[in-house]
Structure formats: C-alpha cells, structure tokens
Short mmCIF file of C-alpha atoms in Angstrom, two decimals:
data_model
loop_
_atom_site.label_atom_id
_atom_site.label_comp_id
_atom_site.label_asym_id
_atom_site.label_seq_id
_atom_site.Cartn_x
_atom_site.Cartn_y
_atom_site.Cartn_z
CA MET R 1231 115.67 30.96 10.59
CA PRO R 1232 113.16 27.99 9.24
CA ILE R 1233 110.27 28.38 11.16
CA THR R 1234 110.27 24.73 11.36
CA HIS R 1235 112.72 25.79 13.98
CA ALA R 1236 110.40 27.18 15.76
CA TYR R 1237 107.92 24.06 15.22
CA TYR R 1238 110.45 21.46 15.89
CA LEU R 1239 111.09 23.98 19.76
CA ALA R 1240 106.97 23.73 20.24
CA SER R 1241 106.65 19.88 19.55
CA GLY R 1242 109.73 18.76 21.79
CA LEU R 1243 108.42 20.72 24.78
CA TRP R 1244 104.63 19.42 23.94
CA LEU R 1245 106.21 15.63 23.34
CA LEU R 1246 107.46 16.17 26.78
CA GLY R 1247 104.99 17.90 28.73
CA LEU R 1248 102.96 14.46 27.22
CA ALA R 1249 104.95 11.73 28.63
CA GLY R 1250 105.37 13.67 31.27
CA VAL R 1251 101.44 13.51 31.68
CA LEU R 1252 101.83 10.20 30.64
CA LEU R 1253 104.49 8.24 33.53
CA ARG R 1254 104.33 10.06 36.87
CA ARG R 1255 101.80 8.83 38.94
CA ASP R 1256 101.87 12.13 41.36
CA ALA R 1257 98.79 15.19 40.48
CA TRP R 1258 102.02 17.19 40.96
CA GLY R 1259 104.02 15.94 37.79
CA ARG R 1260 100.90 16.16 35.91
CA ALA R 1261 100.14 19.84 37.17
CA ALA R 1262 103.39 20.14 35.98
CA ALA R 1263 103.20 18.27 32.95
CA LEU R 1264 100.23 20.31 31.60
CA VAL R 1265 101.74 23.09 32.28
CA VAL R 1266 104.60 22.10 30.02
CA MET R 1267 101.86 20.73 26.92
CA LEU R 1268 100.27 23.55 26.92
CA VAL R 1269 103.59 26.19 26.42
CA GLY R 1270 104.05 23.87 23.61
CA ALA R 1271 101.55 24.62 22.02
CA ALA R 1272 101.43 28.71 22.55
CA LEU R 1273 104.99 28.46 20.71
CA THR R 1274 103.06 26.90 17.67
CA LEU R 1275 100.80 29.03 17.29
CA ALA R 1276 103.79 31.36 17.88
CA GLY R 1277 105.89 29.88 15.47
CA ALA R 1278 102.18 29.85 12.68
CA GLY R 1279 101.76 34.07 13.78
CA ARG R 1280 105.51 34.93 12.70
CA ALA R 1281 105.25 32.78 8.88
CA TRP R 1282 101.97 34.14 8.75
CA ALA R 1283 102.26 37.10 9.99
CA SER R 1284 99.33 37.45 11.47
CA PRO R 1285 99.09 39.64 14.77
CA GLU R 1286 94.61 37.28 15.28
CA ILE R 1287 97.30 34.19 15.47
CA HIS R 1288 99.27 36.20 19.01
CA GLY R 1289 95.85 37.18 20.61
CA LEU R 1290 94.78 33.30 19.72
CA MET R 1291 98.52 32.68 21.38
CA ALA R 1292 97.75 34.92 24.87
CA LEU R 1293 95.15 33.17 25.43
CA LEU R 1294 96.24 30.02 25.51
CA VAL R 1295 99.24 31.11 27.76
CA ALA R 1296 95.81 32.76 30.44
CA VAL R 1297 94.47 28.79 30.18
CA ALA R 1298 97.94 27.34 30.77
CA GLY R 1299 98.68 29.77 34.03
CA ALA R 1300 95.61 29.49 35.43
CA TYR R 1301 95.71 25.60 35.14
CA ALA R 1302 99.46 25.90 36.82
CA VAL R 1303 97.22 28.33 39.93
CA VAL R 1304 94.56 26.04 40.34
CA LEU R 1305 96.05 22.43 40.61
CA ALA R 1306 98.70 23.57 42.95
CA ALA R 1307 95.05 25.03 44.69
CA VAL R 1308 93.41 22.12 44.77
CA GLN R 1309 96.65 20.21 46.27
CA ARG R 1310 97.21 22.54 49.20
CA GLY R 1311 93.52 22.13 49.32
CA GLY R 1312 92.95 17.90 49.40
CA SER R 1313 96.70 18.11 51.13
CA MET X 1236 124.15 27.15 11.76
CA SER X 1237 123.73 31.86 12.42
CA ALA X 1238 123.97 33.70 15.32
CA ALA X 1239 120.63 33.33 15.19
CA GLU X 1240 120.20 29.55 15.60
CA ILE X 1241 123.15 29.45 17.81
CA VAL X 1242 120.89 31.43 20.45
CA PHE X 1243 117.78 29.93 19.67
CA ALA X 1244 118.87 26.19 19.35
CA ALA X 1245 120.48 27.66 23.53
CA LEU X 1246 116.86 28.32 24.84
CA ALA X 1247 115.74 25.63 23.21
CA LEU X 1248 117.68 23.38 25.60
CA LEU X 1249 116.78 25.78 28.54
CA ALA X 1250 113.31 25.45 27.55
CA LEU X 1251 112.94 21.40 27.31
CA GLY X 1252 115.67 21.84 30.18
CA ALA X 1253 113.28 23.46 32.76
CA GLY X 1254 109.71 21.87 32.15
CA GLY X 1255 112.08 18.07 32.88
CA THR X 1256 112.71 19.76 35.53
CA ALA X 1257 109.20 21.93 36.19
CA ILE X 1258 108.29 17.97 35.49
CA LEU X 1259 110.71 15.73 37.09
CA GLY X 1260 111.74 18.22 40.50
CA GLY X 1261 110.52 18.04 43.74
CA PRO X 1262 108.55 22.01 45.63
CA PRO X 1263 111.35 23.97 44.55
CA ALA X 1264 112.89 22.35 41.66
CA ARG X 1265 109.36 22.43 40.18
CA SER X 1266 108.26 26.29 40.46
CA ALA X 1267 112.10 26.95 39.57
CA GLY X 1268 111.44 24.59 36.38
CA LEU X 1269 108.36 26.95 35.66
CA VAL X 1270 110.22 30.29 36.34
CA ARG X 1271 113.51 28.67 33.54
CA LEU X 1272 111.10 27.49 31.00
CA ALA X 1273 108.50 31.35 31.74
CA LEU X 1274 112.68 33.53 30.48
CA ALA X 1275 113.00 30.51 28.17
CA ALA X 1276 109.87 30.68 26.46
CA ALA X 1277 110.04 34.61 26.83
CA GLY X 1278 112.73 35.15 24.67
CA ALA X 1279 112.01 32.68 22.21
CA LEU X 1280 108.80 34.85 21.19
CA ALA X 1281 111.34 37.77 21.01
CA LEU X 1282 112.93 35.54 18.62
CA PHE X 1283 109.84 35.02 16.61
CA ALA X 1284 109.90 38.90 16.68
CA ALA X 1285 106.41 38.58 19.33
CA PRO X 1286 108.45 41.17 21.83
CA ALA X 1287 103.75 41.79 23.17
CA ALA X 1288 103.32 37.86 23.49
CA ALA X 1289 107.17 37.38 25.58
CA VAL X 1290 106.23 40.23 28.24
CA ILE X 1291 103.10 38.03 28.59
CA ALA X 1292 104.19 35.00 28.40
CA ALA X 1293 106.48 35.64 30.86
CA ALA X 1294 104.03 37.62 33.29
CA VAL X 1295 101.54 34.63 33.19
CA LEU X 1296 103.77 32.11 33.50
CA GLY X 1297 106.80 33.80 36.43
CA ALA X 1298 103.21 34.59 38.57
CA ALA X 1299 101.69 30.66 38.57
CA ALA X 1300 105.40 29.04 39.50
CA LEU X 1301 105.45 31.24 42.68
CA VAL X 1302 101.46 30.14 43.17
CA VAL X 1303 103.35 26.97 42.41
CA ARG X 1304 106.30 27.77 45.13
CA ILE X 1305 103.76 29.35 47.87
CA ALA X 1306 101.51 26.46 47.68
CA GLY X 1307 104.62 23.30 48.27
CA GLY X 1308 104.37 24.71 51.33
CA GLU X 1309 105.10 27.14 54.54
CA ALA X 1310 108.48 26.99 54.37
CA ALA X 1311 109.53 27.49 50.56
CA ALA X 1312 106.90 30.42 51.03
CA ALA X 1313 109.23 31.58 53.35
CA ALA X 1314 113.12 31.17 51.68
CA LEU X 1315 111.04 33.43 49.36
CA ALA X 1316 111.11 36.48 52.16
CA ARG X 1317 115.02 36.04 52.80
CA PRO X 1318 116.73 39.00 53.37
CA GLY X 1319 118.77 41.19 50.49
CA ARG X 1320 116.08 38.67 47.82
CA GLY X 1321 114.32 42.28 47.16
CA ARG X 1322 117.74 43.25 45.69
CA ALA X 1323 118.69 40.99 43.48
CA LEU X 1324 114.89 39.81 42.38
CA GLY X 1325 114.73 43.76 40.97
CA ALA X 1326 119.03 43.71 40.37
CA ALA X 1327 117.34 40.19 37.68
CA ILE X 1328 113.97 43.01 36.35
CA VAL X 1329 116.86 45.40 34.97
CA LEU X 1330 119.12 42.77 33.52
CA GLY X 1331 115.86 40.70 31.95
CA GLY X 1332 114.61 43.58 30.59
CA LEU X 1333 117.77 45.40 29.05
CA ALA X 1334 118.78 41.53 27.41
CA PHE X 1335 114.60 41.87 25.94
CA VAL X 1336 114.88 45.38 24.36
CA LEU X 1337 118.74 43.77 22.87
CA VAL X 1338 117.07 40.35 21.19
CA GLY X 1339 113.79 41.74 20.38
CA THR X 1340 116.38 44.76 18.05
CA TRP X 1341 118.08 42.07 17.48
CA ALA X 1342 115.31 39.24 16.38
CA ARG X 1343 113.79 41.71 13.28
CA GLN X 1344 117.25 41.40 10.59
CA PHE X 1345 116.23 37.96 10.94
CA VAL X 1346 115.31 36.54 7.45
CA TRP X 1347 112.38 34.21 8.39
CA THR X 1348 110.86 32.45 5.87
CA GLY X 1349 107.99 33.49 5.64
CA ARG X 1350 105.62 35.76 4.56
CA PRO X 1351 106.97 39.84 5.76
CA PRO X 1352 105.58 41.12 8.65
CA ALA X 1353 103.56 44.37 8.80
CA PRO X 1354 105.25 47.08 10.63
CA GLY X 1355 104.29 47.39 14.76
CA PHE X 1356 104.14 43.12 14.39
CA GLY X 1357 104.05 41.80 17.48
CA GLY X 1358 104.25 45.17 19.46
CA LEU X 1359 101.99 45.09 22.38
CA PRO X 1360 99.50 48.32 20.32
CA ALA X 1361 99.16 45.32 16.87
CA ARG X 1362 97.99 42.84 19.92
CA ALA X 1363 96.32 45.78 21.92
CA GLY X 1364 94.66 46.31 18.34
CA ALA X 1365 93.90 42.09 17.37
CA LEU X 1366 92.20 41.66 21.54
CA GLY X 1367 89.89 44.58 20.25
CA GLY X 1368 88.91 43.53 17.23
CA SER X 1369 87.73 40.21 18.86
CA PRO X 1370 85.26 40.50 21.52
CA ALA X 1371 84.78 36.50 22.06
CA ARG X 1372 87.92 36.07 22.34
CA VAL X 1373 89.15 38.85 25.07
CA LEU X 1374 85.89 37.36 27.49
CA VAL X 1375 86.54 33.27 27.53
CA GLY X 1376 90.41 34.97 28.19
CA LEU X 1377 88.12 36.92 31.24
CA VAL X 1378 85.67 34.35 31.81
CA ILE X 1379 88.50 31.68 32.37
CA VAL X 1380 90.69 33.92 35.70
CA VAL X 1381 87.78 34.79 37.46
CA ALA X 1382 86.73 30.74 37.32
CA ALA X 1383 90.89 29.85 38.74
CA ALA X 1384 90.53 32.51 41.04
CA ALA X 1385 86.97 31.21 42.91
CA CYS X 1386 88.74 27.68 41.90
CA ALA X 1387 92.61 28.91 43.75
CA GLY X 1388 90.54 29.60 47.21
CA PRO X 1389 89.90 28.11 49.97
CA PRO X 1390 87.03 24.78 50.51
CA ARG X 1391 83.98 26.92 50.81
CA HIS X 1392 81.79 23.10 51.93
CA LYS X 1393 81.96 19.61 52.83
CA LEU X 1394 79.53 17.27 52.19
#
C-alpha cells in the first residue's frame, strides 16, 4: 500500500479541521476543529515514521497527540467556566 | 484494490465522518464524534505498524471526549451513568482490543513503500526507547499535561 494513502487521510482531516476553524462561529465547534487538525498532523507524522522506519518520529507524534488531548480538556473547562 | 486498501479506506471514511460530526454536531454528538475519531485513528495507526501510538492516541482522545461530554452539562454527564452501560463498555473494550491485536498482526504482512522497519518497530519498548532517548521531549509533554490540568480547574480569581 503506498504511503501516500496515509498523507491523503492526514491532509483530509487537517483541511476539515481548518474549514471548521474558519467557518464555525461558536467556540465549541472551533475547539473541536482544532483537535481534528492536530489529529491530522499526528497521522502525517505516523505515515512519515513508517516510510522512514524511524521510531523517533513516533515519540514526536505522541507529543502531538498529548497536545491535542490537552487542547480539548482545557477548552472544555474554559467553555464550562464561561457558560 | 487490495484488502488492506479497502480496510484503510473504510477507516479513513470513518475518521473523516467522525471529524465532521465532532465539528458540526451538538454536545452529545461532539463527544461521540471524538470517540469515533479516536477509534478510526487508532485503527489507521495499527495499519501503519504503530500499535503503541494507536493505544496512546485512543486513550488520550477518548479521555478528551469524556471531558467534553461531562463539560456539556449535567444531563450529558448523567447519561453516562445509566444502568448496563458498564457491561456494554467492558464488552466493547474486549472486542476492540481483540480487533486491535488482529489488525496489528495482519498489518505487519503489508508491503509498504519505504524503508524496511527494524524488528519491534512501533511497539511499546521501541516507543519507550525513543522517548527515553529524548528527555527534553518528555519534559515538554509533562509541562503540557500539568498546564492542562492546572487550567482545567475552576477559576480562582474574579476581576
């Protein structure tokens, strides 16, 4: 299976998240769109890690997934505190 | 089109649909979309011969979806505690773990374009070795997690 398949999925998720950030007016939708963008970026790293057979890229991808999770938690807490 | 490409296409459609649901949906659909995105991403990562990354991504995004669901309101949080949910969740976890092991084992038979990986590539020991070799990255990750935990508390000051 060509590695470009992974990049297509990652690009699709990233562009979907970007469209959500630009088009959604409410804060919840923008927060979810940011999380989707970060997941897309993480899948790009996963595809690159497999193409280059480099485990260090997986460590960077774990950091990016942690940032995505932290993003969702903090934004959820801020939304709840502000509502 | 090979079987692997068909499975990958199904996971990709699930991930894109779940992402759209998370962005466009209301509070209950948003957390459900994040859960489905976590599962689809974990499946895709298992196909990329990165099972450790799949487990981490599923755990982190699943926990984030749970927080989003609870922050959605008291009714959404109460819906999580209805009777019979624990048993169904346990069964789902067992079946999901079995599917994860099967897909990960099957994925190692693929011939990817790229460099041949070393034995144990994508597993937890290799991940631990990669993280242990870069303490700065681990420190940044810890700072992010602690900062998120600190920011997720109730507001302490009012201007």
